[in-house]
PDB file of C-alpha atoms in Angstrom:
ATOM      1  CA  UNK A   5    -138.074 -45.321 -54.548  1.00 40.00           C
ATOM      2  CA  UNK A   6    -137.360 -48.185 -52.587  1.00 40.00           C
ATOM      3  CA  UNK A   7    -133.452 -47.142 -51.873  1.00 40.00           C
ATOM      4  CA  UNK A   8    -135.026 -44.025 -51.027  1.00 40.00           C
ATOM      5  CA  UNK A   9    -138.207 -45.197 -49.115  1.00 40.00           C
ATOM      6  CA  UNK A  10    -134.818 -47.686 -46.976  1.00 39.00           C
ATOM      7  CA  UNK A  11    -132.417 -44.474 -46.715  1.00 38.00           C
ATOM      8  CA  UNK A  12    -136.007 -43.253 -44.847  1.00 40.00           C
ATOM      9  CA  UNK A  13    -136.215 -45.703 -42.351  1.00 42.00           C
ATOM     10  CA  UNK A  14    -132.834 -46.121 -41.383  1.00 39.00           C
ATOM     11  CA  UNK A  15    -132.470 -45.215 -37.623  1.00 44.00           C
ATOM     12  CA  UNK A  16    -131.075 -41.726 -36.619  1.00 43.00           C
ATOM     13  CA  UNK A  17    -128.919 -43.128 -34.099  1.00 45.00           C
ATOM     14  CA  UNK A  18    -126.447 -44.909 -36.818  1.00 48.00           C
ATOM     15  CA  UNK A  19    -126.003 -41.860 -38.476  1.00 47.00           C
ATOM     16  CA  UNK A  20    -123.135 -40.717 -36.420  1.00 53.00           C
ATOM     17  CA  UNK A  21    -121.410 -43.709 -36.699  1.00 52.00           C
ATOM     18  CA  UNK A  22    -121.941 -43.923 -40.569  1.00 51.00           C
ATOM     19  CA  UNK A  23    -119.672 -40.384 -39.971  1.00 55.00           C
ATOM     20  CA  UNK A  24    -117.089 -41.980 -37.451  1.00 51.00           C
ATOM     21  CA  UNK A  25    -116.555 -44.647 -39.943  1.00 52.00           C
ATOM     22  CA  UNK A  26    -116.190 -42.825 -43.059  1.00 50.00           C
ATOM     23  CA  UNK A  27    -113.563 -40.131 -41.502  1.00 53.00           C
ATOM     24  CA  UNK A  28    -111.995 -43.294 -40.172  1.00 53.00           C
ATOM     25  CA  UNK A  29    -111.543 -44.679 -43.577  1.00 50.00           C
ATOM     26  CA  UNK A  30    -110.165 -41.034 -45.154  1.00 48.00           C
ATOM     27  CA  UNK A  31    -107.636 -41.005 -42.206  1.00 50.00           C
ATOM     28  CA  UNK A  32    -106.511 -44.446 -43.419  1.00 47.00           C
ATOM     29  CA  UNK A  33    -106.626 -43.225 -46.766  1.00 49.00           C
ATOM     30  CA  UNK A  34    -104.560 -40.514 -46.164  1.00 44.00           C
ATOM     31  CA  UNK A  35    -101.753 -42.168 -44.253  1.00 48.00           C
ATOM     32  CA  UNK A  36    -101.376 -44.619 -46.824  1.00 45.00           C
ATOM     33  CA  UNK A  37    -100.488 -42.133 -48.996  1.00 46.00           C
ATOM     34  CA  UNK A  38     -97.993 -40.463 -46.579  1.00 44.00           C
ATOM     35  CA  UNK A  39     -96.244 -43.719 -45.753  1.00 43.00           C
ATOM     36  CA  UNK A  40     -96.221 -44.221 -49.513  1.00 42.00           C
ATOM     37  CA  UNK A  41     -94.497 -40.949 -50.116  1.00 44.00           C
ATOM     38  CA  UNK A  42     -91.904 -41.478 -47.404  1.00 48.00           C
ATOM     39  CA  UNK A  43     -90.671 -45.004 -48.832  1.00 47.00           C
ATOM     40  CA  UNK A  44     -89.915 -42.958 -51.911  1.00 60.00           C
ATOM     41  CA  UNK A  45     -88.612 -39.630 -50.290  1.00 70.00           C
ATOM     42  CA  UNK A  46     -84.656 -40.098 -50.797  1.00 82.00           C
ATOM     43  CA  UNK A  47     -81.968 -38.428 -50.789  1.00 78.00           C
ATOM     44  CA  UNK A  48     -81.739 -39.086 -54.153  1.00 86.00           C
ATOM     45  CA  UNK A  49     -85.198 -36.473 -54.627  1.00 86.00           C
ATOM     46  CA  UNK A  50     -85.543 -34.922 -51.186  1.00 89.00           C
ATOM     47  CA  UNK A  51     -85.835 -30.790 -51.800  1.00 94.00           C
ATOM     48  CA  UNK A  52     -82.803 -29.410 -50.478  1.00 95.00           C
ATOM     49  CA  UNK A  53     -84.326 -28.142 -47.480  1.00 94.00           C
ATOM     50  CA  UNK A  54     -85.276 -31.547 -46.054  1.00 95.00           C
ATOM     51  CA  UNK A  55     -82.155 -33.512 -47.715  1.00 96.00           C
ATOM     52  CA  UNK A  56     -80.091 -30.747 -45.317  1.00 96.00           C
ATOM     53  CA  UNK A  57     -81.998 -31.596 -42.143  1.00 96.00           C
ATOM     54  CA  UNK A  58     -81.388 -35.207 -42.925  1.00 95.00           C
ATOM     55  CA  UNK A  59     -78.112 -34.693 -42.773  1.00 96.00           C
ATOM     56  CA  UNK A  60     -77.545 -32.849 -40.406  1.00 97.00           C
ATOM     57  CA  UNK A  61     -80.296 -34.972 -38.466  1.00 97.00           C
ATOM     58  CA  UNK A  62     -77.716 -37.856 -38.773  1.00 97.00           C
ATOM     59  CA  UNK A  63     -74.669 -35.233 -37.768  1.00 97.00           C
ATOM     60  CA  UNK A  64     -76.385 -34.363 -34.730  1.00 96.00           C
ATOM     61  CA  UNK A  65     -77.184 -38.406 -34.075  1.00 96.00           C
ATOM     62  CA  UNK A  66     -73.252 -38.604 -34.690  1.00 96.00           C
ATOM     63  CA  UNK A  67     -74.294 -41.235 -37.689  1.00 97.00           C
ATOM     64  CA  UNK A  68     -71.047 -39.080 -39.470  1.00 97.00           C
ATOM     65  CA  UNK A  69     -71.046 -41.590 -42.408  1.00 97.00           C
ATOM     66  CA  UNK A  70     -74.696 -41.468 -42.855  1.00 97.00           C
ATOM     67  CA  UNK A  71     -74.282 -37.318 -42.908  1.00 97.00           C
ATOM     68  CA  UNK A  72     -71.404 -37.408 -45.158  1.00 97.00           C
ATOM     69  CA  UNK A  73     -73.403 -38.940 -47.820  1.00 97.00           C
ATOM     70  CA  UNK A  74     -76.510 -37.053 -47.475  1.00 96.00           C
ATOM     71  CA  UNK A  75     -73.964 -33.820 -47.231  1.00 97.00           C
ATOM     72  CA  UNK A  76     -72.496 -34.820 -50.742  1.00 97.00           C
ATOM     73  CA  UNK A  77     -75.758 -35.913 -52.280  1.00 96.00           C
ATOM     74  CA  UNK A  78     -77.045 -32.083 -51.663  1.00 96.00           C
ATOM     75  CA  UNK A  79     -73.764 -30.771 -52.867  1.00 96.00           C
ATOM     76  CA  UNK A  80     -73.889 -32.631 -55.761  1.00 96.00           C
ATOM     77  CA  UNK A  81     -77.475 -32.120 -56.363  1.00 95.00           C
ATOM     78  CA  UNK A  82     -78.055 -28.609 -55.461  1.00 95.00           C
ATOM     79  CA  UNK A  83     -74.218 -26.708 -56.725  1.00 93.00           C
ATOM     80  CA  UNK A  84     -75.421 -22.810 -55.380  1.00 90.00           C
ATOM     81  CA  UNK A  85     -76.995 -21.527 -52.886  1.00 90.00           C
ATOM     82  CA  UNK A  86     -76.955 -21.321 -48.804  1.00 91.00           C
ATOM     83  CA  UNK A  87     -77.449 -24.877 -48.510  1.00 94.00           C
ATOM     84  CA  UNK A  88     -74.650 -25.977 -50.703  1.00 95.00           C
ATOM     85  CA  UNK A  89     -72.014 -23.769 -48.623  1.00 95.00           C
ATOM     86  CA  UNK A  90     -73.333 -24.627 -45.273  1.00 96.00           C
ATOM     87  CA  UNK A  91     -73.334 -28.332 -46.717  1.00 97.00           C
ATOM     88  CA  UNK A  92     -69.927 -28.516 -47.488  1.00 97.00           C
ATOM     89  CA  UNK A  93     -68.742 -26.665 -43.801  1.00 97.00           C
ATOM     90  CA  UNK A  94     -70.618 -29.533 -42.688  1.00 98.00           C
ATOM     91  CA  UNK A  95     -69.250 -32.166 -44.841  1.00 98.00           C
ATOM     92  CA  UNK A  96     -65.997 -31.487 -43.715  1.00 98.00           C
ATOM     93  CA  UNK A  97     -66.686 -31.516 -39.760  1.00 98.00           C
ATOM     94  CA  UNK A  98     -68.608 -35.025 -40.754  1.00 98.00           C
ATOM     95  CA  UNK A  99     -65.651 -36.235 -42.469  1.00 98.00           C
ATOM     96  CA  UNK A 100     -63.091 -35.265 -40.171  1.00 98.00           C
ATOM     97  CA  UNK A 101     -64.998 -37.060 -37.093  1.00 97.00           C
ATOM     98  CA  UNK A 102     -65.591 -40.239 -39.484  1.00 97.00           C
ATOM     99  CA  UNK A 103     -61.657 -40.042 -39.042  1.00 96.00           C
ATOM    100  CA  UNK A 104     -61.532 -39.529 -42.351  1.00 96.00           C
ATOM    101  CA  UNK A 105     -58.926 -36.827 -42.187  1.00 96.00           C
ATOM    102  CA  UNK A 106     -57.771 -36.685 -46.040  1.00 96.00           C
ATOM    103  CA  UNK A 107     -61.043 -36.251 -47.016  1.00 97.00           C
ATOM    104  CA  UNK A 108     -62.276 -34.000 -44.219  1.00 98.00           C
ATOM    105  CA  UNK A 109     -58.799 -31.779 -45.479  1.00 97.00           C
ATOM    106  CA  UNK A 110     -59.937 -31.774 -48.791  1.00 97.00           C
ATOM    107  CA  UNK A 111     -63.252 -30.749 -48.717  1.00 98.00           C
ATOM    108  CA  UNK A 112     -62.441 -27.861 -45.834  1.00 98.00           C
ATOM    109  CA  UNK A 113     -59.507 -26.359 -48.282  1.00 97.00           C
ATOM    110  CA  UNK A 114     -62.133 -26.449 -51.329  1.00 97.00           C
ATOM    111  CA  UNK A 115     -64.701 -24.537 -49.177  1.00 97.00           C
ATOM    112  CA  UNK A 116     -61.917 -21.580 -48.290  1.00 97.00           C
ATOM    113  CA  UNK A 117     -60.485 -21.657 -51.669  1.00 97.00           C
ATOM    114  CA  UNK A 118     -64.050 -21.097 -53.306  1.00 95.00           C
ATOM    115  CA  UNK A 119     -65.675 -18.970 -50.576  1.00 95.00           C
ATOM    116  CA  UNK A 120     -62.831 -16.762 -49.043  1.00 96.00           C
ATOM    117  CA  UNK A 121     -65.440 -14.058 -48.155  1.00 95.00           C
ATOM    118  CA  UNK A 122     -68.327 -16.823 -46.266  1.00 95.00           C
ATOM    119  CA  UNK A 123     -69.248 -15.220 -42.813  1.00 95.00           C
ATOM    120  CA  UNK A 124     -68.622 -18.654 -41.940  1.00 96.00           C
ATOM    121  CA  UNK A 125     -64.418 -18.944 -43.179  1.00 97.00           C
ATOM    122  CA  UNK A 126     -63.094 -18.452 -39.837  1.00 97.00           C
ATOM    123  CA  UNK A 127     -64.770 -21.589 -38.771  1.00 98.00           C
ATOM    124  CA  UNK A 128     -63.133 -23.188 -41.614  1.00 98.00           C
ATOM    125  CA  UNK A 129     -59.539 -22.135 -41.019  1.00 98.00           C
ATOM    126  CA  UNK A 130     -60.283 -23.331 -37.170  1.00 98.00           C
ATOM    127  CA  UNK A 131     -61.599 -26.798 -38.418  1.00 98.00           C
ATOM    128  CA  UNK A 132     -58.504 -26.694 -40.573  1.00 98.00           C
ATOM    129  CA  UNK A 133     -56.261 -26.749 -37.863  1.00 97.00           C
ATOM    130  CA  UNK A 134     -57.979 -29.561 -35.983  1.00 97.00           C
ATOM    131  CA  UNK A 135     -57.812 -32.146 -38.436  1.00 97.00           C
ATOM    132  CA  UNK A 136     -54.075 -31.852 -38.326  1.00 96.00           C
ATOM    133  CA  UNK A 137     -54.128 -31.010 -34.676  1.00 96.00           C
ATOM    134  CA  UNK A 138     -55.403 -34.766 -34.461  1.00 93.00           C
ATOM    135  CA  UNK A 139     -53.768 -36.540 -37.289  1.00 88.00           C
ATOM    136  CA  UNK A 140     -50.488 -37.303 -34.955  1.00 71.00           C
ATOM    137  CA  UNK A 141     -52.628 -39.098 -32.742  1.00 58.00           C
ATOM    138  CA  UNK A 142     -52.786 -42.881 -32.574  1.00 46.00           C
ATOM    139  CA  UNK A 143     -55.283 -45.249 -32.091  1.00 38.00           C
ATOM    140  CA  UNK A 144     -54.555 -45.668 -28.183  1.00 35.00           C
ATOM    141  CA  UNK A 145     -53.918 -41.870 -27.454  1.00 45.00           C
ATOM    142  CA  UNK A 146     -57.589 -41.296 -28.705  1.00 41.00           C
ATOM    143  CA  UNK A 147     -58.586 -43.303 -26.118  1.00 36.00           C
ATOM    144  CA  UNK A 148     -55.964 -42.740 -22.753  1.00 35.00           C
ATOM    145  CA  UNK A 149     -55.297 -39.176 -24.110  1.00 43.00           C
ATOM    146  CA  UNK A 150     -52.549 -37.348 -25.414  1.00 46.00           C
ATOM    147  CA  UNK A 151     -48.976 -37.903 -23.915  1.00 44.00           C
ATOM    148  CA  UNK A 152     -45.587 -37.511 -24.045  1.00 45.00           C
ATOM    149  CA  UNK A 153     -45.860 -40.257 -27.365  1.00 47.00           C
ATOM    150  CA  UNK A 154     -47.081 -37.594 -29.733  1.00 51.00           C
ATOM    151  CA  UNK A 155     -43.596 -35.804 -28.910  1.00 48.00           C
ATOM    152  CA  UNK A 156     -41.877 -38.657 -30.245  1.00 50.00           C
ATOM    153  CA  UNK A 157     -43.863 -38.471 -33.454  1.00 57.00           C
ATOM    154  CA  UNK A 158     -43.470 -37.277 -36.571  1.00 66.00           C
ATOM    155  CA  UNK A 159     -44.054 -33.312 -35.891  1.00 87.00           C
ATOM    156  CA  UNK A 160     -45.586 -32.654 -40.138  1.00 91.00           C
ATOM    157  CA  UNK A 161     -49.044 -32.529 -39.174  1.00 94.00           C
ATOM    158  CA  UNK A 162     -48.464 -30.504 -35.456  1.00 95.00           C
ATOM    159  CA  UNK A 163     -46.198 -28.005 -37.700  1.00 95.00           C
ATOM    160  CA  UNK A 164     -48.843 -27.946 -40.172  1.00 96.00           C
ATOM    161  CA  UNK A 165     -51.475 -27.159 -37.490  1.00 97.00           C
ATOM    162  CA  UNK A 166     -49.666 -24.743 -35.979  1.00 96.00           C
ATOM    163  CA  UNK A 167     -49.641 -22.650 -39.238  1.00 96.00           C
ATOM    164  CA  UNK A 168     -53.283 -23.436 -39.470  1.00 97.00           C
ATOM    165  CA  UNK A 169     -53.861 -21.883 -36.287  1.00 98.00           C
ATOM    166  CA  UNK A 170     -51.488 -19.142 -36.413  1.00 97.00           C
ATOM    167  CA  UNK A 171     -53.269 -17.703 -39.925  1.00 97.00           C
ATOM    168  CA  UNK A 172     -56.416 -17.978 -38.217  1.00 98.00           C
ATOM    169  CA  UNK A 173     -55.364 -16.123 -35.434  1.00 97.00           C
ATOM    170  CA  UNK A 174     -53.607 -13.572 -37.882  1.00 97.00           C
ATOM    171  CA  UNK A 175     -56.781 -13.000 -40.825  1.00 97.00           C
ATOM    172  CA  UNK A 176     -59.516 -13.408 -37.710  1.00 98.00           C
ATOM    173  CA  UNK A 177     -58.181 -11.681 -34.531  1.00 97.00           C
ATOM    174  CA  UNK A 178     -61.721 -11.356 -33.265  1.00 97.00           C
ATOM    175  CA  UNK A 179     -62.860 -14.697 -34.331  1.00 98.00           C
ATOM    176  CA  UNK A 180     -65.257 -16.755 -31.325  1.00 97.00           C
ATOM    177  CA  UNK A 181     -62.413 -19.813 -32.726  1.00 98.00           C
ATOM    178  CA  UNK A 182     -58.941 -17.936 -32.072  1.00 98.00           C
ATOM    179  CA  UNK A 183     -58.642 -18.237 -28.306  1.00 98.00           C
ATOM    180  CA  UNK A 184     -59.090 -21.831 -28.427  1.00 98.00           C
ATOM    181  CA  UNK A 185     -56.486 -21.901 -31.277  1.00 98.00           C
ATOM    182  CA  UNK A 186     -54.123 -19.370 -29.557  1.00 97.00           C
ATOM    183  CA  UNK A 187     -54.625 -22.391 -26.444  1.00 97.00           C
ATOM    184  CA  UNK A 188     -53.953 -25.146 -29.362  1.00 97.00           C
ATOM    185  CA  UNK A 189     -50.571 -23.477 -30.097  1.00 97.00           C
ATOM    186  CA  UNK A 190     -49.390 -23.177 -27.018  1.00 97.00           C
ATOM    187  CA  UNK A 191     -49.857 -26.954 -26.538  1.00 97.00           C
ATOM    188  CA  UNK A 192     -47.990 -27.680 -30.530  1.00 96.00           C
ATOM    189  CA  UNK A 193     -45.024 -25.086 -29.384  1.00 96.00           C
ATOM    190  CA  UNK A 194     -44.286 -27.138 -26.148  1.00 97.00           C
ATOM    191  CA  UNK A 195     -44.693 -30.831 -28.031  1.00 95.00           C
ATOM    192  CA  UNK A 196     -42.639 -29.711 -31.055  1.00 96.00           C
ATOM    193  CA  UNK A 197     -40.062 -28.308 -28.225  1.00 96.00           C
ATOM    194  CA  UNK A 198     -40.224 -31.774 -26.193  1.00 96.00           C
ATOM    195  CA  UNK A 199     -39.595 -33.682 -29.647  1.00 95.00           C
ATOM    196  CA  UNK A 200     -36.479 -31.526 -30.442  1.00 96.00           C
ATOM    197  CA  UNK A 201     -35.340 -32.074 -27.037  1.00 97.00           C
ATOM    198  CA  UNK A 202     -35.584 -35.881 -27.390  1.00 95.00           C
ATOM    199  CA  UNK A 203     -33.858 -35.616 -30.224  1.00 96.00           C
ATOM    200  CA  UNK A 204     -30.827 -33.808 -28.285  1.00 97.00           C
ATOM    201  CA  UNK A 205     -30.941 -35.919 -25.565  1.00 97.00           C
ATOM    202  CA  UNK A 206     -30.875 -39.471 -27.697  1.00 96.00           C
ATOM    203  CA  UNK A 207     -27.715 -37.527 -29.729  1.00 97.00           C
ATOM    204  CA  UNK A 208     -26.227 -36.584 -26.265  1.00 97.00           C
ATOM    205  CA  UNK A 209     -26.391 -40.618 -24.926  1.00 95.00           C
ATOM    206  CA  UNK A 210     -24.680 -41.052 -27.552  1.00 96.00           C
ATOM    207  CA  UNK A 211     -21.992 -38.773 -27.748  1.00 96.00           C
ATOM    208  CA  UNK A 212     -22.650 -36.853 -30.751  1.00 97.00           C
ATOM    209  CA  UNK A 213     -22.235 -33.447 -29.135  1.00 98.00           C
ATOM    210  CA  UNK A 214     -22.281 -31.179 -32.220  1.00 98.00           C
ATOM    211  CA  UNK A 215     -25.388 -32.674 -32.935  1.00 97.00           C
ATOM    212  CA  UNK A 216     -27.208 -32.069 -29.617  1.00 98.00           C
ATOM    213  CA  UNK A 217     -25.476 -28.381 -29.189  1.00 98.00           C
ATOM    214  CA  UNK A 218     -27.329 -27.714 -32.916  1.00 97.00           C
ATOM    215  CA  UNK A 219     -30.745 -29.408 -31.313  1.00 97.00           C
ATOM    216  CA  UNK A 220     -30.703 -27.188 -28.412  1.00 98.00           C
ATOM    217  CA  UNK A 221     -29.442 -24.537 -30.280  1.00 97.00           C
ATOM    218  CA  UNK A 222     -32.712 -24.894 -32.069  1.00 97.00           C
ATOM    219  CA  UNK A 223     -34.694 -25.086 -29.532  1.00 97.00           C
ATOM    220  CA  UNK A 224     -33.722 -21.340 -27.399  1.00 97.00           C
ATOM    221  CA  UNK A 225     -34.091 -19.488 -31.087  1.00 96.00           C
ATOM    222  CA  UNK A 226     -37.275 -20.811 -31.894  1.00 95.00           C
ATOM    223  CA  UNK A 227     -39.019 -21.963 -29.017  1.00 95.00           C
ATOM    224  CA  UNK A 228     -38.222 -19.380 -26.442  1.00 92.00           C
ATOM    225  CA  UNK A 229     -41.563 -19.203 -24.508  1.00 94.00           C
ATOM    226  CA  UNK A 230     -41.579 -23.365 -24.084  1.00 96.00           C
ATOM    227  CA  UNK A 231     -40.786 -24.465 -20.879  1.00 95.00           C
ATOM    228  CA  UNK A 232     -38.284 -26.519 -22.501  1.00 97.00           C
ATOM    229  CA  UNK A 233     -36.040 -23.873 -23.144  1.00 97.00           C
ATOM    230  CA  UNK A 234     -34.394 -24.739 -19.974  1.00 97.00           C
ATOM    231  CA  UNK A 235     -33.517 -28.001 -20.823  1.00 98.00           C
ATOM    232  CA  UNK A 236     -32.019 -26.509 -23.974  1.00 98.00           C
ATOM    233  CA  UNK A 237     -29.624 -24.744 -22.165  1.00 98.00           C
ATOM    234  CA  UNK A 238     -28.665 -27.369 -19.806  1.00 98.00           C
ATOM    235  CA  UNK A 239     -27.507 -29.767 -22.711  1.00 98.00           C
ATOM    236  CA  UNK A 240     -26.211 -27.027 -24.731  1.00 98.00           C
ATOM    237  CA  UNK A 241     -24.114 -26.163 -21.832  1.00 98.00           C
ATOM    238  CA  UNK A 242     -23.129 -30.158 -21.005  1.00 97.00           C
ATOM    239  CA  UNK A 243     -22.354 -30.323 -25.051  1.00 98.00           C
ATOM    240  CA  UNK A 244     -19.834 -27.477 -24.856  1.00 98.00           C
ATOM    241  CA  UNK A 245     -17.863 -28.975 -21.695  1.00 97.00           C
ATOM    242  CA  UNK A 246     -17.324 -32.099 -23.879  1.00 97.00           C
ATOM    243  CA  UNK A 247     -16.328 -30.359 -26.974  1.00 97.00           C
ATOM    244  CA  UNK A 248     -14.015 -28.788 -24.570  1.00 97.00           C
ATOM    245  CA  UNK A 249     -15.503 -25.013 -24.834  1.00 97.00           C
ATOM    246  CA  UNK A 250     -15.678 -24.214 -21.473  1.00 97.00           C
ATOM    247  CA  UNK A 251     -16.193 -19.935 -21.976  1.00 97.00           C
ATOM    248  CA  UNK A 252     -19.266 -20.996 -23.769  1.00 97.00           C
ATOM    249  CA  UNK A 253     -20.437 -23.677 -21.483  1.00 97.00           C
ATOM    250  CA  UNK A 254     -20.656 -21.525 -18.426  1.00 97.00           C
ATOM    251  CA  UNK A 255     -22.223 -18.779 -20.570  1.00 97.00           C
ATOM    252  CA  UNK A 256     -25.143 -21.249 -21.115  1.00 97.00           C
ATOM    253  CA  UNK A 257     -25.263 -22.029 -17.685  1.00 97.00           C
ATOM    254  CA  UNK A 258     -25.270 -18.522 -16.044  1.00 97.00           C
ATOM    255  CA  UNK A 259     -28.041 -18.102 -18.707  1.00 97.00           C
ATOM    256  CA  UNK A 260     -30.448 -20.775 -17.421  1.00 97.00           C
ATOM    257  CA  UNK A 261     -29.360 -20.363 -13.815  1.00 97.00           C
ATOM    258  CA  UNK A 262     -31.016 -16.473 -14.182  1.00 97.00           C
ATOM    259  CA  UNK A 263     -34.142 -17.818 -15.898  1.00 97.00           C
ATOM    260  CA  UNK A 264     -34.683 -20.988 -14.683  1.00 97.00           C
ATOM    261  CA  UNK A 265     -32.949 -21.055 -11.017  1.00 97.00           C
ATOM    262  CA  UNK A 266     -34.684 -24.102  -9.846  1.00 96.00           C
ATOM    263  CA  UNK A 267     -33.473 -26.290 -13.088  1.00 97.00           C
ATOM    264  CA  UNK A 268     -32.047 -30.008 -12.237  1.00 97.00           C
ATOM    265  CA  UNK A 269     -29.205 -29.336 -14.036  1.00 97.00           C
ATOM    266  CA  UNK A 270     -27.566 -26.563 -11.689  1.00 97.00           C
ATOM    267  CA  UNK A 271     -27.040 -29.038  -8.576  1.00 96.00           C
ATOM    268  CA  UNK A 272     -26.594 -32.069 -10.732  1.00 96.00           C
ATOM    269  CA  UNK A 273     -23.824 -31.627 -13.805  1.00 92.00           C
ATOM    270  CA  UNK A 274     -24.772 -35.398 -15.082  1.00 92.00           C
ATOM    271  CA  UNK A 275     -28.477 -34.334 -15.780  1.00 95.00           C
ATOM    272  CA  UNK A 276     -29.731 -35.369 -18.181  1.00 93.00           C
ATOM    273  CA  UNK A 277     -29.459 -39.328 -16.792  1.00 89.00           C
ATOM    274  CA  UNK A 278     -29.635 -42.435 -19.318  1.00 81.00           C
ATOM    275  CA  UNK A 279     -32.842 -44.253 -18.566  1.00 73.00           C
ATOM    276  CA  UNK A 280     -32.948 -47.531 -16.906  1.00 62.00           C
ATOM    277  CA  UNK A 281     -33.285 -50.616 -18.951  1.00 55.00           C
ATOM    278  CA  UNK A 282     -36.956 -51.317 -16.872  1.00 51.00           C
ATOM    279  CA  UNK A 283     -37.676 -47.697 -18.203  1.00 52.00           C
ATOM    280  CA  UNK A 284     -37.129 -48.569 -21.780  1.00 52.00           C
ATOM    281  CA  UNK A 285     -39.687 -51.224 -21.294  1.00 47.00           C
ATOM    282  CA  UNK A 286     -42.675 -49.028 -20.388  1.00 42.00           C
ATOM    283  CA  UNK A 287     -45.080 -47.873 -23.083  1.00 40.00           C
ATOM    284  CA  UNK A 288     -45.093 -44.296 -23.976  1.00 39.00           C
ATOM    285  CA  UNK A 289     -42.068 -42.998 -21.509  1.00 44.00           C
ATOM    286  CA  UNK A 290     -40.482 -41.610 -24.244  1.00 46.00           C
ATOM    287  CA  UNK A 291     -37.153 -43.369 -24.224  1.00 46.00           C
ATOM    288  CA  UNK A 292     -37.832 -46.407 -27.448  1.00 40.00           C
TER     289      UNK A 292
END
């Protein structure tokens, strides 16, 4: 009676607070509880929808590393479904710009070998050709851009590239990836041209004319659509007048004089020149 006859008297106007104070103290309650839960919410027992916009929370962030390892925690966690084949697409775009191009390779050739028919393939055959497309590239052309280095490189990974491209272009005509790529070959035709032109020119210098006839050679039967085709046929024709084979030195020339009029070559018969000793010295000219 008396805890009823006190409940009685207490004033109406704390009432409302009483309320206040207890929805306070649930609020608390229940925020506890989330924070709780999140300190144990892992990757390790996320469901797979969350664990996927972790990672690709952290892609997005461009936290690659932290996205490759939520990306393989999913695969390895949830082995079907949407999520696992979206995951590995992912995986391998998260890899390849962690410059982690063996493993980016990997992953991307598993994906295409295991889900030919994905709606998403084309994008893998594209991806494909840009971790080789890159893997020529040193540490300073990342940063000043690509240059006439790469073309003194070796050409494995732009050959390989170009194939990469090429088959995507050939299986996906129609793909929203294959002008890009078609753009990307253009660019590996000319730098695998430049590098066998190099090549000629370095076995020219030094007098090994059989050797820079075959490089040029080369270079008009494979590479006719490079602008370097020109250059091919003004050694090819300079490597005939010293192997004394004059019928099929001016042949060469009357060929690039009707295709390429404006050519160095036509008004100057010592083209191409040795480079200066001051050239040698300067980074990236092409002449090491």
């Amino acid at each position: 009676m008396r805890l009823s006859m006190g409940l009685s008297k207490l004033p109406m106007s704390k009432l409302p607070a009483l309320k206040v104070l207890a929805m306070l103290a649930l609020a608390v309650s229940v925020s506890a509880c989330s924070m709780f839960r999140s300190k144990h919410d892992t990757i390790d027992n996320m469901p797979v929808d969350a664990l996927y916009d972790n990672a690709h929370a952290s892609m997005v962030n461009a936290d690659y590393a932290a996205a490759s390892k939520a990306y393989q925690r999913l695969i390895a966690r949830f082995p079907s479904g949407e999520y696992n084949e979206q995951a590995q697409l992912d995986l391998a775009y998260s890899q390849y710009k962690d410059n982690q191009p063996d493993d980016a390779l990997s992953t991307v050739n598993r994906f295409i070998k295991t889900y030919p028919t994905n709606k998403h393939v084309d994008y893998a055959y594209y991806l494909r050709g840009l971790i080789n497309f890159d893997r020529t590239s040193g540490v300073i052309e990342r940063y000043i851009g690509r240059g006439g280095s790469e073309a003194r490189r070796d050409q494995g990974y732009n050959l390989q590239a170009f194939d990469d491209f090429s088959e995507l272009s050939r299986r996906f005509p129609d793909s929203a990836y294959t002008a890009d790529a078609r753009q990307r070959m253009i660019y590996l035709r000319n730098v695998l041209a430049q590098f066998e032109i190099n090549v000629a020119e370095f076995y020219l210098r030094n007098k090994a004319y059989i050797a820079a006839a075959d490089r040029s050679q080369y270079v008009i039967e494979h590479y006719q659509q490079a602008p370097q085709a020109g250059d091919a046929l003004a050694i090819l024709s300079r490597s005939y007048l010293a192997l004394d084979q004059k019928a099929l030195a001016d042949q060469s020339r009357q060929v690039l004089a009707l295709n390429y009029p404006n050519h160095p070559y036509l008004t100057d018969a010592k083209w191409p020149h040795a480079p200066s000793t001051l050239r040698k010295l300067v980074p990236f000219s092409g002449h090491h």
